[in-house]
Tab-separated table of C-alpha atoms and ligand atoms in Angstrom:
chain	number	residue	atom	x	y	z
A	1	MET	CA	-48.545	-1.882	24.211
A	2	THR	CA	-49.930	-5.093	22.732
A	3	ASP	CA	-48.917	-8.449	24.228
A	4	VAL	CA	-46.066	-10.439	22.656
A	5	ARG	CA	-47.496	-13.773	21.511
A	6	VAL	CA	-45.150	-16.706	22.040
A	7	VAL	CA	-45.137	-20.235	20.579
A	8	ILE	CA	-43.093	-22.769	22.572
A	9	SER	CA	-41.140	-25.233	20.424
A	10	GLY	CA	-40.457	-28.368	22.482
A	11	SER	CA	-42.734	-29.653	25.208
A	12	GLY	CA	-39.962	-31.282	27.219
A	13	LYS	CA	-38.470	-30.191	30.528
A	14	MET	CA	-37.353	-26.756	29.286
A	15	GLY	CA	-40.367	-26.104	27.040
A	16	ARG	CA	-42.864	-26.571	29.881
A	17	GLN	CA	-40.869	-24.319	32.188
A	18	VAL	CA	-40.714	-21.678	29.428
A	19	ALA	CA	-44.501	-21.825	28.961
A	20	ALA	CA	-44.995	-21.171	32.693
A	21	ALA	CA	-42.428	-18.332	32.732
A	22	VAL	CA	-43.984	-16.684	29.669
A	23	ALA	CA	-47.471	-16.985	31.203
A	24	ALA	CA	-46.191	-15.300	34.387
A	25	ALA	CA	-44.369	-12.453	32.579
A	26	ASP	CA	-46.055	-9.077	32.034
A	27	GLY	CA	-46.877	-8.441	28.401
A	28	LEU	CA	-46.068	-11.980	27.175
A	29	VAL	CA	-48.670	-14.607	26.267
A	30	PRO	CA	-47.993	-18.284	25.500
A	31	CYS	CA	-50.216	-19.325	22.592
A	32	ALA	CA	-49.218	-22.882	21.545
A	33	PHE	CA	-46.725	-25.712	21.875
A	34	LEU	CA	-44.986	-27.053	18.789
A	35	ASP	CA	-43.452	-30.519	19.088
A	36	ALA	CA	-43.230	-33.104	16.291
A	37	LEU	CA	-42.913	-35.941	18.812
A	38	GLN	CA	-45.736	-34.963	21.184
A	39	THR	CA	-48.858	-37.164	21.105
A	40	ASP	CA	-51.064	-35.051	23.431
A	41	HIS	CA	-53.323	-32.499	21.705
A	42	THR	CA	-53.185	-29.937	24.508
A	43	ILE	CA	-50.753	-29.194	27.323
A	44	ASP	CA	-51.781	-26.804	30.112
A	45	ASP	CA	-54.756	-25.713	27.969
A	46	LEU	CA	-52.474	-24.732	25.063
A	47	PRO	CA	-52.894	-26.429	21.655
A	48	VAL	CA	-50.038	-28.663	20.504
A	49	TYR	CA	-48.964	-28.574	16.847
A	50	ARG	CA	-46.663	-31.146	15.258
A	51	SER	CA	-45.813	-29.248	12.058
A	52	ALA	CA	-44.136	-25.821	12.188
A	53	ASP	CA	-45.857	-24.519	9.024
A	54	GLU	CA	-49.237	-25.684	10.278
A	55	CYS	CA	-48.627	-24.018	13.644
A	56	PHE	CA	-47.547	-20.635	12.233
A	57	ASP	CA	-50.382	-20.691	9.666
A	58	ALA	CA	-52.946	-21.279	12.427
A	59	VAL	CA	-51.521	-19.179	15.279
A	60	SER	CA	-50.692	-15.501	15.088
A	61	ALA	CA	-47.297	-15.438	16.871
A	62	ASP	CA	-44.533	-12.849	17.325
A	63	VAL	CA	-41.829	-15.090	18.823
A	64	VAL	CA	-41.065	-18.820	18.986
A	65	VAL	CA	-38.890	-20.073	21.861
A	66	ASP	CA	-37.090	-23.307	20.940
A	67	PHE	CA	-35.648	-25.887	23.362
A	68	THR	CA	-35.599	-29.122	21.329
A	69	ASN	CA	-32.698	-30.698	19.485
A	70	ALA	CA	-30.248	-29.619	16.812
A	71	GLY	CA	-31.944	-31.719	14.110
A	72	TRP	CA	-35.244	-29.879	14.485
A	73	THR	CA	-34.120	-26.289	15.170
A	74	PRO	CA	-33.087	-25.450	11.546
A	75	VAL	CA	-36.467	-26.718	10.232
A	76	LEU	CA	-38.278	-24.671	12.858
A	77	CYS	CA	-36.302	-21.466	12.216
A	78	ALA	CA	-36.794	-21.639	8.432
A	79	SER	CA	-40.558	-21.947	8.920
A	80	ALA	CA	-40.664	-19.244	11.619
A	81	LEU	CA	-38.846	-16.693	9.445
A	82	ARG	CA	-41.105	-17.457	6.458
A	83	HIS	CA	-44.021	-16.562	8.753
A	84	ASN	CA	-42.350	-13.438	10.192
A	85	VAL	CA	-41.955	-15.056	13.627
A	86	ARG	CA	-38.759	-14.263	15.577
A	87	PRO	CA	-36.851	-17.327	16.877
A	88	VAL	CA	-35.341	-17.365	20.398
A	89	VAL	CA	-33.243	-20.545	20.466
A	90	GLY	CA	-31.786	-22.311	23.495
A	91	THR	CA	-31.222	-25.715	21.857
A	92	THR	CA	-27.567	-26.700	22.066
A	93	GLY	CA	-25.249	-28.581	19.707
A	94	LEU	CA	-26.218	-26.385	16.725
A	95	PRO	CA	-23.774	-26.574	13.789
A	96	PRO	CA	-21.916	-23.312	12.955
A	97	GLU	CA	-23.191	-23.475	9.343
A	98	PHE	CA	-26.740	-23.202	10.662
A	99	LEU	CA	-25.877	-20.060	12.656
A	100	GLN	CA	-24.228	-18.513	9.579
A	101	GLN	CA	-27.329	-19.293	7.514
A	102	LEU	CA	-29.610	-17.859	10.220
A	103	ALA	CA	-27.516	-14.668	10.404
A	104	LYS	CA	-27.766	-14.234	6.613
A	105	GLU	CA	-31.466	-14.976	6.472
A	106	THR	CA	-32.403	-12.590	9.321
A	107	GLU	CA	-30.277	-9.808	7.847
A	108	THR	CA	-31.967	-10.195	4.462
A	109	ARG	CA	-35.421	-10.252	6.021
A	110	ARG	CA	-34.529	-7.558	8.635
A	111	ILE	CA	-36.079	-9.611	11.410
A	112	GLY	CA	-34.768	-10.358	14.911
A	113	ALA	CA	-33.498	-13.726	16.120
A	114	PHE	CA	-31.635	-14.726	19.254
A	115	VAL	CA	-29.556	-17.802	20.096
A	116	ALA	CA	-27.846	-18.553	23.418
A	117	SER	CA	-26.191	-21.722	24.631
A	118	ASN	CA	-26.880	-20.643	28.218
A	119	PHE	CA	-29.671	-18.411	29.508
A	120	ALA	CA	-28.509	-18.329	33.170
A	121	ILE	CA	-27.039	-14.948	34.135
A	122	SER	CA	-24.541	-16.616	36.524
A	123	ALA	CA	-23.250	-18.730	33.615
A	124	VAL	CA	-22.981	-15.708	31.343
A	125	LEU	CA	-20.974	-13.869	34.031
A	126	MET	CA	-18.759	-16.954	34.533
A	127	MET	CA	-18.008	-16.956	30.786
A	128	SER	CA	-17.280	-13.239	30.884
A	129	PHE	CA	-14.840	-13.683	33.828
A	130	ALA	CA	-13.192	-16.660	32.075
A	131	ARG	CA	-12.684	-14.514	29.010
A	132	GLN	CA	-11.062	-11.775	31.148
A	133	ALA	CA	-8.691	-14.285	32.782
A	134	ALA	CA	-7.733	-16.025	29.527
A	135	ARG	CA	-4.910	-13.692	28.541
A	136	PHE	CA	-3.177	-13.973	31.949
A	137	PHE	CA	-2.790	-17.780	31.964
A	138	ASP	CA	-1.355	-20.199	29.406
A	139	ASN	CA	-3.011	-23.294	30.890
A	140	ALA	CA	-6.715	-23.865	31.412
A	141	GLU	CA	-9.128	-26.770	31.669
A	142	ILE	CA	-12.926	-26.883	31.711
A	143	ILE	CA	-14.983	-29.396	33.663
A	144	GLU	CA	-18.674	-29.323	32.768
A	145	LEU	CA	-21.139	-31.415	34.773
A	146	HIS	CA	-24.687	-32.227	33.629
A	147	HIS	CA	-27.610	-34.598	34.234
A	148	ASP	CA	-27.339	-38.041	32.641
A	149	GLN	CA	-30.039	-37.393	29.977
A	150	LYS	CA	-28.011	-34.725	28.150
A	151	VAL	CA	-27.570	-35.787	24.510
A	152	ASP	CA	-24.524	-33.707	23.518
A	153	ALA	CA	-20.983	-33.390	24.863
A	154	PRO	CA	-19.300	-31.144	25.573
A	155	SER	CA	-22.073	-28.782	26.645
A	156	GLY	CA	-22.761	-25.744	24.474
A	157	THR	CA	-21.653	-23.594	27.421
A	158	ALA	CA	-18.278	-25.351	27.683
A	159	LYS	CA	-17.631	-24.939	23.962
A	160	THR	CA	-18.728	-21.292	23.990
A	161	THR	CA	-16.561	-20.615	27.065
A	162	ALA	CA	-13.526	-22.119	25.312
A	163	GLU	CA	-14.197	-20.106	22.152
A	164	LEU	CA	-14.504	-16.854	24.131
A	165	MET	CA	-11.285	-17.622	26.040
A	166	LEU	CA	-9.401	-18.387	22.814
A	167	ALA	CA	-10.661	-15.218	21.117
A	168	GLU	CA	-8.853	-13.172	23.823
A	169	ARG	CA	-5.466	-14.692	22.983
A	170	LYS	CA	-2.976	-14.716	20.133
A	171	ASN	CA	-1.990	-18.350	20.804
A	172	PRO	CA	-3.861	-21.482	21.842
A	173	PHE	CA	-3.535	-22.629	25.451
A	174	VAL	CA	-0.764	-25.058	26.377
A	175	TYR	CA	-2.030	-28.640	26.483
A	176	PRO	CA	0.508	-30.557	28.568
A	177	PRO	CA	1.537	-33.831	26.928
A	178	THR	CA	0.551	-37.020	28.751
A	179	GLU	CA	2.986	-39.766	27.878
A	180	LYS	CA	0.733	-42.625	28.892
A	181	GLU	CA	-3.039	-42.228	28.912
A	182	ILE	CA	-3.862	-45.501	30.639
A	183	VAL	CA	-7.634	-45.129	30.180
A	184	PRO	CA	-8.314	-43.521	26.756
A	185	GLY	CA	-10.085	-40.155	27.031
A	186	THR	CA	-9.017	-39.506	30.626
A	187	ARG	CA	-7.410	-36.199	29.677
A	188	GLY	CA	-10.688	-34.991	28.147
A	189	GLY	CA	-11.329	-33.549	24.695
A	190	GLU	CA	-8.763	-31.017	23.487
A	191	PHE	CA	-10.044	-27.721	22.059
A	192	GLY	CA	-7.498	-24.972	21.371
A	193	GLY	CA	-5.209	-26.452	24.045
A	194	ILE	CA	-7.999	-26.516	26.654
A	195	ALA	CA	-8.907	-29.975	27.974
A	196	ILE	CA	-12.693	-30.209	28.293
A	197	HIS	CA	-14.107	-32.871	30.607
A	198	SER	CA	-17.806	-33.830	30.525
A	199	VAL	CA	-19.327	-35.402	33.643
A	200	ARG	CA	-22.817	-36.987	33.314
A	201	LEU	CA	-24.623	-38.011	36.509
A	202	PRO	CA	-28.205	-38.271	37.730
A	203	GLY	CA	-28.810	-35.594	40.356
A	204	LEU	CA	-26.898	-32.897	38.500
A	205	VAL	CA	-28.566	-30.053	36.564
A	206	ALA	CA	-25.901	-27.886	34.856
A	207	HIS	CA	-22.579	-26.887	36.376
A	208	GLN	CA	-19.177	-25.779	35.133
A	209	GLU	CA	-15.692	-25.101	36.440
A	210	VAL	CA	-13.004	-23.266	34.528
A	211	ILE	CA	-9.598	-23.790	36.128
A	212	PHE	CA	-6.628	-21.655	35.139
A	213	GLY	CA	-3.118	-22.608	36.211
A	214	ALA	CA	0.260	-20.839	36.326
A	215	VAL	CA	3.393	-21.273	38.397
A	216	GLY	CA	2.408	-21.304	42.081
A	217	GLN	CA	-1.221	-20.287	41.527
A	218	THR	CA	-4.574	-21.395	40.165
A	219	LEU	CA	-7.845	-19.608	39.597
A	220	THR	CA	-11.126	-21.559	39.706
A	221	LEU	CA	-14.404	-20.150	38.433
A	222	ARG	CA	-17.480	-22.229	39.234
A	223	GLN	CA	-21.101	-21.791	38.226
A	224	ASP	CA	-24.109	-23.918	39.239
A	225	SER	CA	-27.615	-23.961	37.811
A	226	MET	CA	-29.615	-25.676	40.572
A	227	GLY	CA	-32.794	-25.940	38.497
A	228	ARG	CA	-34.229	-25.111	35.097
A	229	ASP	CA	-35.878	-22.030	36.631
A	230	SER	CA	-32.388	-20.450	36.575
A	231	TYR	CA	-32.753	-19.972	32.803
A	232	MET	CA	-36.157	-18.297	32.835
A	233	PRO	CA	-35.235	-14.637	33.553
A	234	GLY	CA	-32.809	-14.844	30.604
A	235	VAL	CA	-35.429	-16.404	28.327
A	236	VAL	CA	-38.019	-13.752	29.222
A	237	ALA	CA	-35.453	-10.961	28.678
A	238	ALA	CA	-34.545	-12.447	25.280
A	239	VAL	CA	-38.203	-12.709	24.179
A	240	ARG	CA	-38.687	-9.033	25.011
A	241	ALA	CA	-35.397	-7.987	23.371
A	242	VAL	CA	-35.832	-9.939	20.131
A	243	MET	CA	-38.878	-7.811	19.287
A	244	GLY	CA	-36.533	-4.819	18.894
A	245	LEU	CA	-33.813	-6.597	16.876
A	246	ASP	CA	-33.471	-6.630	13.098
A	247	ARG	CA	-30.901	-9.433	12.850
A	248	LEU	CA	-29.463	-12.422	14.687
A	249	VAL	CA	-27.792	-11.806	18.056
A	250	VAL	CA	-25.863	-14.698	19.657
A	251	GLY	CA	-25.289	-14.788	23.419
A	252	LEU	CA	-26.919	-13.234	26.456
A	253	ASP	CA	-23.672	-11.319	27.087
A	254	ARG	CA	-24.488	-9.170	24.063
A	255	LEU	CA	-27.991	-8.421	25.339
A	256	PHE	CA	-26.580	-7.495	28.755
A	257	GLY	CA	-23.674	-5.421	27.379
A	258	LEU	CA	-20.983	-7.783	28.765
A	259	GLU	CA	-19.114	-8.441	25.538
B	301	NAD	N1	-29.555	-22.611	26.353
B	301	NAD	C1	-29.809	-23.001	27.596
B	301	NAD	O1	-29.689	-22.231	28.574
B	301	NAD	C2	-30.291	-24.410	27.829
B	301	NAD	C3	-30.665	-24.835	29.115
B	301	NAD	C4	-31.157	-26.140	29.267
B	301	NAD	C5	-31.272	-26.971	28.169
B	301	NAD	N2	-30.870	-26.500	26.951
B	301	NAD	C6	-31.030	-27.325	25.742
B	301	NAD	O2	-32.420	-27.365	25.408
B	301	NAD	C7	-32.688	-28.563	24.678
B	301	NAD	C8	-33.882	-29.290	25.290
B	301	NAD	O3	-33.605	-29.634	26.633
B	301	NAD	P1	-34.704	-30.368	27.545
B	301	NAD	O4	-34.031	-30.620	28.848
B	301	NAD	O5	-35.990	-29.615	27.532
B	301	NAD	O6	-34.870	-31.728	26.749
B	301	NAD	P2	-36.153	-32.693	26.687
B	301	NAD	O7	-35.660	-33.987	26.147
B	301	NAD	O8	-36.884	-32.694	27.987
B	301	NAD	O9	-37.101	-32.005	25.602
B	301	NAD	C9	-36.793	-31.965	24.228
B	301	NAD	C10	-38.069	-31.726	23.467
B	301	NAD	O10	-37.741	-31.628	22.087
B	301	NAD	C11	-38.660	-32.397	21.352
B	301	NAD	N3	-37.986	-32.916	20.144
B	301	NAD	C12	-36.920	-33.723	20.110
B	301	NAD	N4	-36.628	-34.033	18.832
B	301	NAD	C13	-37.528	-33.373	18.070
B	301	NAD	C14	-37.725	-33.305	16.668
B	301	NAD	N5	-36.957	-33.949	15.802
B	301	NAD	N6	-38.741	-32.554	16.234
B	301	NAD	C15	-39.502	-31.832	17.098
B	301	NAD	N7	-39.369	-31.889	18.432
B	301	NAD	C16	-38.376	-32.647	18.902
B	301	NAD	C17	-39.044	-33.556	22.248
B	301	NAD	O11	-40.297	-34.085	21.907
B	301	NAD	C18	-39.067	-32.885	23.607
B	301	NAD	O12	-40.345	-32.337	23.901
B	301	NAD	C19	-31.374	-29.341	24.673
B	301	NAD	O13	-30.673	-29.059	23.466
B	301	NAD	C20	-30.613	-28.770	25.863
B	301	NAD	O14	-29.203	-28.924	25.749
B	301	NAD	C21	-30.389	-25.264	26.761
């Protein structure tokens, strides 16, 4: 079988880790970085392109893995699809309209694409367990904890977890009223009756607790990503899988048959 040629969009913390993981994976070859804000011309002996069209015109690629920001990802995906390159997207904070557009575009072109707000298998299992528990409890809160450089809140994982939990139920969760919120925002952001709390601290990577409560009992699910390497097996699996897809798939749970 011929090697899968991979462009890495984003030369930040995740992008560099992805390049190393792709280089180490059998049958995958990193061929370039793509990053509009990067001033270096090469990173780890790979060429760096600043324009997506220029990159895909110059480099023969099968897949582009994107860990950048939500402003850039739609521009990247439009260019990738025009060049018959399959996007694997880990960037978070993407608007739902973009995902709808990507689903339509990939279906029309019959080309694979994959988007996941979390590539760590432990996080995907935590979301799956939270979804299972959701119909047995009327009260739930999510505490997500991330490093202090994270641009969006809540995390994509927290929002996806809440959406999955809500999809299992007829009614929203019960959000207990707080008569006096002395410090505004203390009760977190409310989403379908679930209070979501975002903690940002140096020293953290990515962590989440989902706490369910009922009379006389609670259930706490906790997941910790100790380093960015935790995402790499999921990214490599997605790069391999997207080659066999003919439309957009969202979520590692679907690739792993957990849905
Ligand atoms: N899905 C997951 O499992 C997962 C895991 C970790 C991080 N993430 C997400 O991945 C993204 C990147 O995280 P990171 O820690 O590598 O961040 P980072 O800040 O280290 O890197 C971001 C990269 O994107 C590039 N970039 C930013 N704006 C751009 C633009 N307008 N055009 C082109 N390039 C642009 C920057 O130059 C930088 O190289 C974030 O959205 C983060 O939430 C997702």
